[in-house]
Tab-separated table of C-alpha atoms and ligand atoms in Angstrom:
chain	number	residue	atom	x	y	z
A	1	UNK	CA	55.562	79.782	69.629
A	2	UNK	CA	55.100	79.214	65.809
A	3	UNK	CA	55.980	75.728	64.263
A	4	UNK	CA	55.709	74.693	60.537
A	5	UNK	CA	54.984	71.320	59.955
A	6	UNK	CA	54.409	69.311	56.737
A	7	UNK	CA	50.801	68.191	57.087
A	8	UNK	CA	50.163	66.991	53.305
A	9	UNK	CA	48.115	63.913	53.347
A	10	UNK	CA	48.291	63.642	57.227
A	11	UNK	CA	44.992	62.883	59.258
A	12	UNK	CA	44.129	65.725	61.515
A	13	UNK	CA	41.388	65.702	64.071
A	14	UNK	CA	39.852	69.226	64.847
A	15	UNK	CA	37.710	69.207	67.947
A	16	UNK	CA	35.162	72.132	68.798
A	17	UNK	CA	32.040	73.611	67.622
A	18	UNK	CA	31.263	74.548	63.913
A	19	UNK	CA	31.588	78.166	64.353
A	20	UNK	CA	34.664	77.999	66.853
A	21	UNK	CA	36.584	75.693	64.869
A	22	UNK	CA	35.750	77.024	61.150
A	23	UNK	CA	39.146	78.594	60.975
A	24	UNK	CA	41.209	75.965	62.388
A	25	UNK	CA	39.388	73.641	59.731
A	26	UNK	CA	40.028	76.069	56.977
A	27	UNK	CA	43.532	76.240	58.277
A	28	UNK	CA	44.430	72.683	58.184
A	29	UNK	CA	42.481	71.819	54.770
A	30	UNK	CA	44.617	74.721	53.186
A	31	UNK	CA	47.724	72.822	54.502
A	32	UNK	CA	46.779	69.695	52.561
A	33	UNK	CA	45.764	67.488	55.710
A	34	UNK	CA	42.747	65.205	55.848
A	35	UNK	CA	40.556	66.948	58.283
A	36	UNK	CA	38.346	64.860	60.499
A	37	UNK	CA	35.714	66.669	62.866
A	38	UNK	CA	34.373	66.144	66.392
A	39	UNK	CA	31.888	69.056	67.104
A	40	UNK	CA	30.847	67.490	70.543
A	41	UNK	CA	32.670	65.650	73.024
A	42	UNK	CA	29.940	63.032	72.909
A	43	UNK	CA	30.567	62.370	69.645
A	44	UNK	CA	34.259	60.881	70.781
A	45	UNK	CA	32.759	57.551	71.322
A	46	UNK	CA	31.933	55.087	68.433
A	47	UNK	CA	31.892	57.409	65.570
A	48	UNK	CA	33.284	55.431	62.741
A	49	UNK	CA	34.491	58.352	60.636
A	50	UNK	CA	37.079	59.217	63.156
A	51	UNK	CA	40.764	57.968	62.395
A	52	UNK	CA	42.336	55.386	64.679
A	53	UNK	CA	45.347	57.273	65.371
A	54	UNK	CA	45.469	60.808	63.992
A	55	UNK	CA	48.825	62.595	63.419
A	56	UNK	CA	47.766	65.665	65.463
A	57	UNK	CA	44.499	66.612	67.255
A	58	UNK	CA	43.753	70.356	67.307
A	59	UNK	CA	41.844	70.826	70.131
A	60	UNK	CA	39.536	74.296	69.618
A	61	UNK	CA	38.459	75.898	72.771
A	62	UNK	CA	34.706	76.340	71.969
A	63	UNK	CA	33.894	76.691	75.712
A	64	UNK	CA	31.866	73.508	75.940
A	65	UNK	CA	32.580	71.280	79.089
A	66	UNK	CA	33.668	67.408	78.608
A	67	UNK	CA	36.448	67.639	75.919
A	68	UNK	CA	39.493	66.912	78.674
A	69	UNK	CA	39.006	63.314	78.985
A	70	UNK	CA	39.234	62.749	75.265
A	71	UNK	CA	42.392	65.000	74.759
A	72	UNK	CA	43.942	63.349	77.905
A	73	UNK	CA	43.600	59.803	76.214
A	74	UNK	CA	45.203	61.169	73.076
A	75	UNK	CA	48.093	62.582	75.033
A	76	UNK	CA	48.283	59.220	77.103
A	77	UNK	CA	48.706	57.473	73.666
A	78	UNK	CA	51.554	59.904	72.493
A	79	UNK	CA	49.512	61.752	69.995
A	80	UNK	CA	50.293	65.370	70.020
A	81	UNK	CA	47.492	67.635	71.021
A	82	UNK	CA	47.564	71.318	69.919
A	83	UNK	CA	45.083	73.627	71.605
A	84	UNK	CA	43.833	76.849	70.026
A	85	UNK	CA	41.571	79.555	70.889
A	86	UNK	CA	37.930	79.667	69.392
A	87	UNK	CA	37.423	81.961	66.085
A	88	UNK	CA	35.908	85.305	67.309
A	89	UNK	CA	32.521	86.445	66.921
A	90	UNK	CA	31.281	86.811	63.225
A	91	UNK	CA	29.587	88.649	61.286
A	92	UNK	CA	31.453	92.297	61.219
A	93	UNK	CA	34.002	94.089	59.081
A	94	UNK	CA	37.311	95.270	59.752
A	95	UNK	CA	38.944	97.674	57.719
A	96	UNK	CA	42.698	97.171	57.628
A	97	UNK	CA	45.329	99.528	56.381
A	98	UNK	CA	48.100	97.435	54.873
A	99	UNK	CA	50.846	100.002	54.895
A	100	UNK	CA	52.832	100.789	51.672
A	101	UNK	CA	53.470	97.239	50.738
A	102	UNK	CA	56.499	95.872	52.860
A	103	UNK	CA	55.188	92.813	55.214
A	104	UNK	CA	57.149	94.548	58.022
A	105	UNK	CA	55.072	97.677	57.903
A	106	UNK	CA	51.803	95.744	58.806
A	107	UNK	CA	50.694	96.563	62.275
A	108	UNK	CA	50.263	93.829	64.796
A	109	UNK	CA	46.684	94.724	64.451
A	110	UNK	CA	46.404	93.885	60.839
A	111	UNK	CA	48.084	90.634	61.086
A	112	UNK	CA	45.623	89.593	64.001
A	113	UNK	CA	42.433	90.682	61.904
A	114	UNK	CA	43.737	89.127	58.714
A	115	UNK	CA	44.444	85.657	60.824
A	116	UNK	CA	40.894	85.962	62.309
A	117	UNK	CA	39.137	86.846	58.871
A	118	UNK	CA	36.710	84.419	56.772
A	119	UNK	CA	37.096	86.505	53.716
A	120	UNK	CA	39.361	89.387	52.610
A	121	UNK	CA	38.602	91.801	49.984
A	122	UNK	CA	41.802	93.466	48.874
A	123	UNK	CA	43.055	95.941	45.983
A	124	UNK	CA	45.980	96.688	44.180
A	125	UNK	CA	47.816	98.776	46.795
A	126	UNK	CA	47.208	96.398	49.550
A	127	UNK	CA	50.218	93.991	50.381
A	128	UNK	CA	48.342	91.156	48.626
A	129	UNK	CA	51.267	89.231	47.414
A	130	UNK	CA	51.909	87.896	51.230
A	131	UNK	CA	48.184	87.039	51.939
A	132	UNK	CA	47.940	83.455	51.578
A	133	UNK	CA	50.801	83.285	54.213
A	134	UNK	CA	48.802	85.469	56.505
A	135	UNK	CA	45.366	84.108	56.392
A	136	UNK	CA	43.287	80.859	55.438
A	137	UNK	CA	40.475	83.272	54.571
A	138	UNK	CA	38.719	83.520	51.044
A	139	UNK	CA	40.689	86.117	49.034
A	140	UNK	CA	38.784	88.261	46.675
A	141	UNK	CA	40.785	90.819	44.555
A	142	UNK	CA	38.195	93.720	44.114
A	143	UNK	CA	41.108	95.698	42.413
A	144	UNK	CA	39.643	94.078	39.158
A	145	UNK	CA	37.271	91.325	38.055
A	146	UNK	CA	38.484	88.486	36.011
A	147	UNK	CA	36.909	90.282	32.786
A	148	UNK	CA	39.268	93.233	34.070
A	149	UNK	CA	36.494	95.525	34.909
A	150	UNK	CA	37.099	97.499	37.940
A	151	UNK	CA	34.707	96.662	40.882
A	152	UNK	CA	32.823	99.818	41.713
A	153	UNK	CA	33.041	101.523	45.179
A	154	UNK	CA	29.110	100.571	45.637
A	155	UNK	CA	29.784	97.158	44.481
A	156	UNK	CA	32.716	96.821	47.272
A	157	UNK	CA	30.625	98.165	49.929
A	158	UNK	CA	27.817	95.778	49.092
A	159	UNK	CA	30.046	92.723	48.888
A	160	UNK	CA	31.427	93.685	52.402
A	161	UNK	CA	28.185	94.210	53.787
A	162	UNK	CA	26.452	91.013	52.448
A	163	UNK	CA	29.366	88.811	53.321
A	164	UNK	CA	29.095	90.170	57.067
A	165	UNK	CA	25.368	89.565	57.081
A	166	UNK	CA	26.095	86.163	55.787
A	167	UNK	CA	28.086	85.628	59.077
A	168	UNK	CA	31.708	86.056	58.051
A	169	UNK	CA	34.441	87.829	59.675
A	170	UNK	CA	35.155	90.318	56.775
A	171	UNK	CA	38.570	92.242	56.278
A	172	UNK	CA	38.695	94.977	53.942
A	173	UNK	CA	42.364	95.415	53.221
A	174	UNK	CA	43.727	98.610	51.517
A	175	UNK	CA	46.917	100.150	51.011
A	176	UNK	CA	48.547	102.577	53.401
A	177	UNK	CA	45.876	103.733	56.039
A	178	UNK	CA	42.138	103.446	55.207
A	179	UNK	CA	41.505	107.289	56.190
A	180	UNK	CA	44.007	108.785	53.848
A	181	UNK	CA	42.639	108.958	50.215
A	182	UNK	CA	41.316	105.379	51.036
A	183	UNK	CA	37.536	105.877	50.930
A	184	UNK	CA	37.388	104.302	54.492
A	185	UNK	CA	34.907	106.768	55.680
A	186	UNK	CA	32.526	105.717	52.844
A	187	UNK	CA	32.902	102.023	53.560
A	188	UNK	CA	32.510	102.461	57.385
A	189	UNK	CA	29.142	104.515	56.864
A	190	UNK	CA	27.995	101.673	54.323
A	191	UNK	CA	28.265	99.236	57.407
A	192	UNK	CA	26.652	101.481	60.031
A	193	UNK	CA	23.816	102.069	57.590
A	194	UNK	CA	23.400	98.393	57.200
A	195	UNK	CA	23.595	97.711	60.686
A	196	UNK	CA	26.871	95.784	60.461
A	197	UNK	CA	29.535	96.136	63.340
A	198	UNK	CA	32.655	97.860	61.877
A	199	UNK	CA	36.067	98.845	63.232
A	200	UNK	CA	39.183	100.498	61.616
A	201	UNK	CA	42.727	99.293	62.253
A	202	UNK	CA	45.011	102.196	61.088
A	203	UNK	CA	47.887	101.503	58.733
A	204	UNK	CA	51.375	103.048	57.919
A	205	UNK	CA	50.579	105.780	55.203
A	206	UNK	CA	52.375	105.957	52.321
A	207	UNK	CA	52.473	109.998	52.671
A	208	UNK	CA	55.036	109.455	55.368
A	209	UNK	CA	56.319	105.960	54.849
A	210	UNK	CA	57.353	106.160	51.115
A	211	UNK	CA	59.445	109.434	51.355
A	212	UNK	CA	61.212	107.601	54.189
A	213	UNK	CA	61.844	104.942	51.844
A	214	UNK	CA	63.651	107.418	49.893
A	215	UNK	CA	65.318	108.694	53.081
A	216	UNK	CA	63.398	111.959	52.923
A	217	UNK	CA	61.942	113.071	56.580
A	218	UNK	CA	58.816	114.741	56.025
A	219	UNK	CA	59.860	117.179	58.923
A	220	UNK	CA	63.282	118.264	60.136
A	221	UNK	CA	64.150	120.490	62.786
A	222	UNK	CA	65.086	123.906	61.347
A	223	UNK	CA	64.200	122.818	57.952
A	224	UNK	CA	60.456	122.259	57.809
A	225	UNK	CA	58.160	122.066	61.074
A	226	UNK	CA	54.969	121.025	59.110
A	227	UNK	CA	53.530	118.959	56.133
A	228	UNK	CA	50.659	119.049	54.230
A	229	UNK	CA	49.527	115.934	52.491
A	230	UNK	CA	47.442	116.719	49.140
A	231	UNK	CA	45.554	114.476	46.595
A	232	UNK	CA	46.739	115.224	43.067
A	233	UNK	CA	43.606	113.112	42.076
A	234	UNK	CA	42.390	116.276	40.253
A	235	UNK	CA	44.085	119.577	39.457
A	236	UNK	CA	44.101	122.026	42.587
A	237	UNK	CA	42.608	125.261	42.175
A	238	UNK	CA	44.335	128.716	41.986
A	239	UNK	CA	43.521	129.399	45.959
A	240	UNK	CA	44.999	126.203	46.907
A	241	UNK	CA	48.086	126.651	44.912
A	242	UNK	CA	48.437	129.963	46.798
A	243	UNK	CA	47.815	128.690	50.127
A	244	UNK	CA	50.214	125.546	49.683
A	245	UNK	CA	52.824	127.991	48.081
A	246	UNK	CA	52.431	130.259	51.445
A	247	UNK	CA	52.671	127.592	54.158
A	248	UNK	CA	56.283	127.051	53.885
A	249	UNK	CA	56.455	123.685	54.836
A	250	UNK	CA	56.924	120.188	53.106
A	251	UNK	CA	54.076	119.315	50.613
A	252	UNK	CA	53.535	115.693	49.984
A	253	UNK	CA	51.057	114.514	47.232
A	254	UNK	CA	49.647	111.182	46.637
A	255	UNK	CA	47.951	110.226	43.179
A	256	UNK	CA	49.940	113.296	41.872
A	257	UNK	CA	51.683	111.975	38.532
A	258	UNK	CA	49.015	112.713	36.117
A	259	UNK	CA	48.529	116.549	37.513
A	260	UNK	CA	52.264	117.122	38.172
A	261	UNK	CA	52.396	119.743	35.245
A	262	UNK	CA	49.176	121.680	36.431
A	263	UNK	CA	50.791	121.390	39.902
A	264	UNK	CA	54.203	122.572	39.112
A	265	UNK	CA	53.006	125.521	37.087
A	266	UNK	CA	50.270	126.565	39.579
A	267	UNK	CA	52.873	126.635	42.502
A	268	UNK	CA	55.162	128.747	40.194
A	269	UNK	CA	52.574	131.414	39.609
A	270	UNK	CA	52.075	131.341	43.405
A	271	UNK	CA	55.397	132.366	43.835
A	272	UNK	CA	57.222	129.214	44.731
A	273	UNK	CA	61.081	129.305	44.024
A	274	UNK	CA	61.920	127.437	40.894
A	275	UNK	CA	64.847	125.918	42.679
A	276	UNK	CA	62.807	124.479	45.531
A	277	UNK	CA	63.678	120.600	45.734
A	278	UNK	CA	61.343	118.189	44.577
A	279	UNK	CA	61.378	114.459	44.672
A	280	UNK	CA	59.239	111.661	42.868
A	281	UNK	CA	59.389	108.329	44.873
A	282	UNK	CA	57.911	105.449	42.608
A	283	UNK	CA	56.845	102.174	44.017
A	284	UNK	CA	58.181	102.692	47.605
A	285	UNK	CA	59.303	99.501	49.227
A	286	UNK	CA	58.731	97.239	45.971
A	287	UNK	CA	60.903	95.905	43.300
A	288	UNK	CA	61.768	98.975	41.222
A	289	UNK	CA	61.735	101.207	43.696
A	290	UNK	CA	63.173	104.524	42.551
A	291	UNK	CA	63.923	108.019	43.505
A	292	UNK	CA	64.164	111.092	41.012
A	293	UNK	CA	65.163	114.061	42.554
A	294	UNK	CA	64.917	117.418	40.861
A	295	UNK	CA	63.466	121.101	41.437
A	296	UNK	CA	60.284	122.771	40.980
A	297	UNK	CA	61.329	124.409	37.741
A	298	UNK	CA	62.628	121.171	36.261
A	299	UNK	CA	60.581	118.371	37.588
A	300	UNK	CA	58.060	118.041	34.701
A	301	UNK	CA	60.932	117.171	32.307
A	302	UNK	CA	62.980	115.335	35.083
A	303	UNK	CA	59.855	113.206	35.767
A	304	UNK	CA	58.475	112.229	32.384
A	305	UNK	CA	59.427	108.638	32.574
A	306	UNK	CA	57.479	108.313	36.221
A	307	UNK	CA	54.445	106.266	36.515
A	308	UNK	CA	51.995	105.565	39.533
A	309	UNK	CA	52.140	104.572	42.361
A	310	UNK	CA	54.424	107.345	43.192
A	311	UNK	CA	54.581	110.174	46.092
A	312	UNK	CA	55.662	113.657	45.335
A	313	UNK	CA	57.682	115.579	47.908
A	314	UNK	CA	58.276	119.158	47.856
A	315	UNK	CA	60.426	121.209	49.950
A	316	UNK	CA	63.564	121.689	51.526
A	317	UNK	CA	63.570	118.429	53.327
A	318	UNK	CA	64.423	116.663	49.789
A	319	UNK	CA	67.876	118.097	50.406
A	320	UNK	CA	68.144	116.549	53.963
A	321	UNK	CA	67.841	113.099	52.148
A	322	UNK	CA	70.321	114.244	49.323
A	323	UNK	CA	72.789	115.183	52.129
A	324	UNK	CA	72.221	111.705	53.803
A	325	UNK	CA	72.584	109.702	50.628
A	326	UNK	CA	75.780	111.583	49.771
A	327	UNK	CA	77.138	110.945	53.211
A	328	UNK	CA	76.005	107.193	52.753
A	329	UNK	CA	77.571	107.308	49.178
A	330	UNK	CA	80.726	108.357	50.563
A	331	UNK	CA	80.857	106.150	53.383
A	332	UNK	CA	80.356	103.342	50.898
A	333	UNK	CA	83.228	104.563	48.746
A	334	UNK	CA	85.558	104.834	51.486
A	335	UNK	CA	84.394	101.351	52.656
A	336	UNK	CA	85.073	100.013	49.024
A	337	UNK	CA	88.812	101.848	49.061
A	338	UNK	CA	89.433	100.475	52.388
A	339	UNK	CA	88.623	97.007	51.093
A	340	UNK	CA	90.632	97.416	47.946
A	341	UNK	CA	93.843	98.656	50.026
A	342	UNK	CA	93.408	95.879	52.375
A	343	UNK	CA	93.441	93.353	49.445
A	344	UNK	CA	96.449	94.982	47.845
B	1	SAH	N1	45.519	105.226	51.754
B	1	SAH	C1	46.685	105.240	51.001
B	1	SAH	C2	46.650	106.050	49.681
B	1	SAH	C3	45.350	105.754	48.725
B	1	SAH	S1	45.937	106.796	47.263
B	1	SAH	C4	47.985	105.458	52.054
B	1	SAH	O1	47.573	105.941	53.305
B	1	SAH	O2	49.015	105.311	51.578
B	1	SAH	C5	47.203	105.869	46.454
B	1	SAH	C6	48.253	106.608	46.127
B	1	SAH	O3	49.065	106.402	47.327
B	1	SAH	C7	49.183	106.147	45.070
B	1	SAH	O4	48.658	106.675	43.969
B	1	SAH	C8	50.327	106.782	45.371
B	1	SAH	O5	50.557	108.363	45.241
B	1	SAH	C9	50.461	106.322	46.849
B	1	SAH	N2	51.026	105.125	47.192
B	1	SAH	C10	50.616	103.999	47.802
B	1	SAH	N3	51.385	103.030	48.063
B	1	SAH	C11	52.397	103.551	47.155
B	1	SAH	C12	53.814	102.846	47.066
B	1	SAH	N4	54.166	101.615	47.550
B	1	SAH	N5	54.733	103.654	46.543
B	1	SAH	C13	54.543	104.914	46.007
B	1	SAH	N6	53.148	105.516	46.155
B	1	SAH	C14	52.263	104.720	46.824
């Protein structure tokens, strides 16, 4: 059950040890409540700091015996008691894949890790706009510093490790999946080197989900039975162009806008047909999502106004999307026609 209460200025008594209750305290403070603390059941009698009649008692299950009499008295007095589990063990890092940017493409694992975090390091491609709703953790943008300098990878790793060693539950939130061009492997290695426990929550990668947002299936029966995901960060070698062109499956390119002219020319030299369908899907699942459909021979001109973040798709599967879109377009047209006939 999830309830939303207006707690602004309300007195909330949070019971439970410092460690177990730290996230509950942060959450109630963030909601504007006046938070009072009771860290041991023994403090229940005679502590002048406690409110006479709190609006709510949040009882964190910290494993200490002896809370029950106090909670029973509160209930008998008609004070609502909300119980919640203790915050998990601290001092570890969770690398979380945040998906392509849509809240409903976050995994349950991602939501749970965010909820349990003390500090979240996120960057530009992560679904950061929603973070304040999902966690009471401190939010640190490592995509850029106040002075607009990018935080280096080494700095990010040090920040994560230091925060975990200081006893925090650290979430490193990344766009898509942490292990797809996400430097997740390096961040795991940095934690392991520092002796910090680390785990990875996989995410929905943009390599599959962004084409899907444009109606493009990366595989389709009798059209393409494989897909290759390539980084366009740096131009490919001639050998790589030849191998890619020879595979005959779908090619998905991330970070590929800057090197698109070299890729298109390289695939042409490797013998790929100029009428091979291509699509550029920009800003998947975000405001301004846009799909540009063309073919290998014309894509450079057709995509001249395109910018990152974008996913390129090369292959016959692009036609599947076109056919579906035309179908959907035709259906919408028939709907409009039927509506206008009914009105007439
Ligand atoms: N780990 C990420 C990829 C990081 S590389 C993942 O699994 O999705 C960054 C590239 O991902 C961008 O340059 C772009 O090519 C792609 N990308 C990520 N999110 C995107 C989005 N919402 N729309 C379009 N492209 C996206």
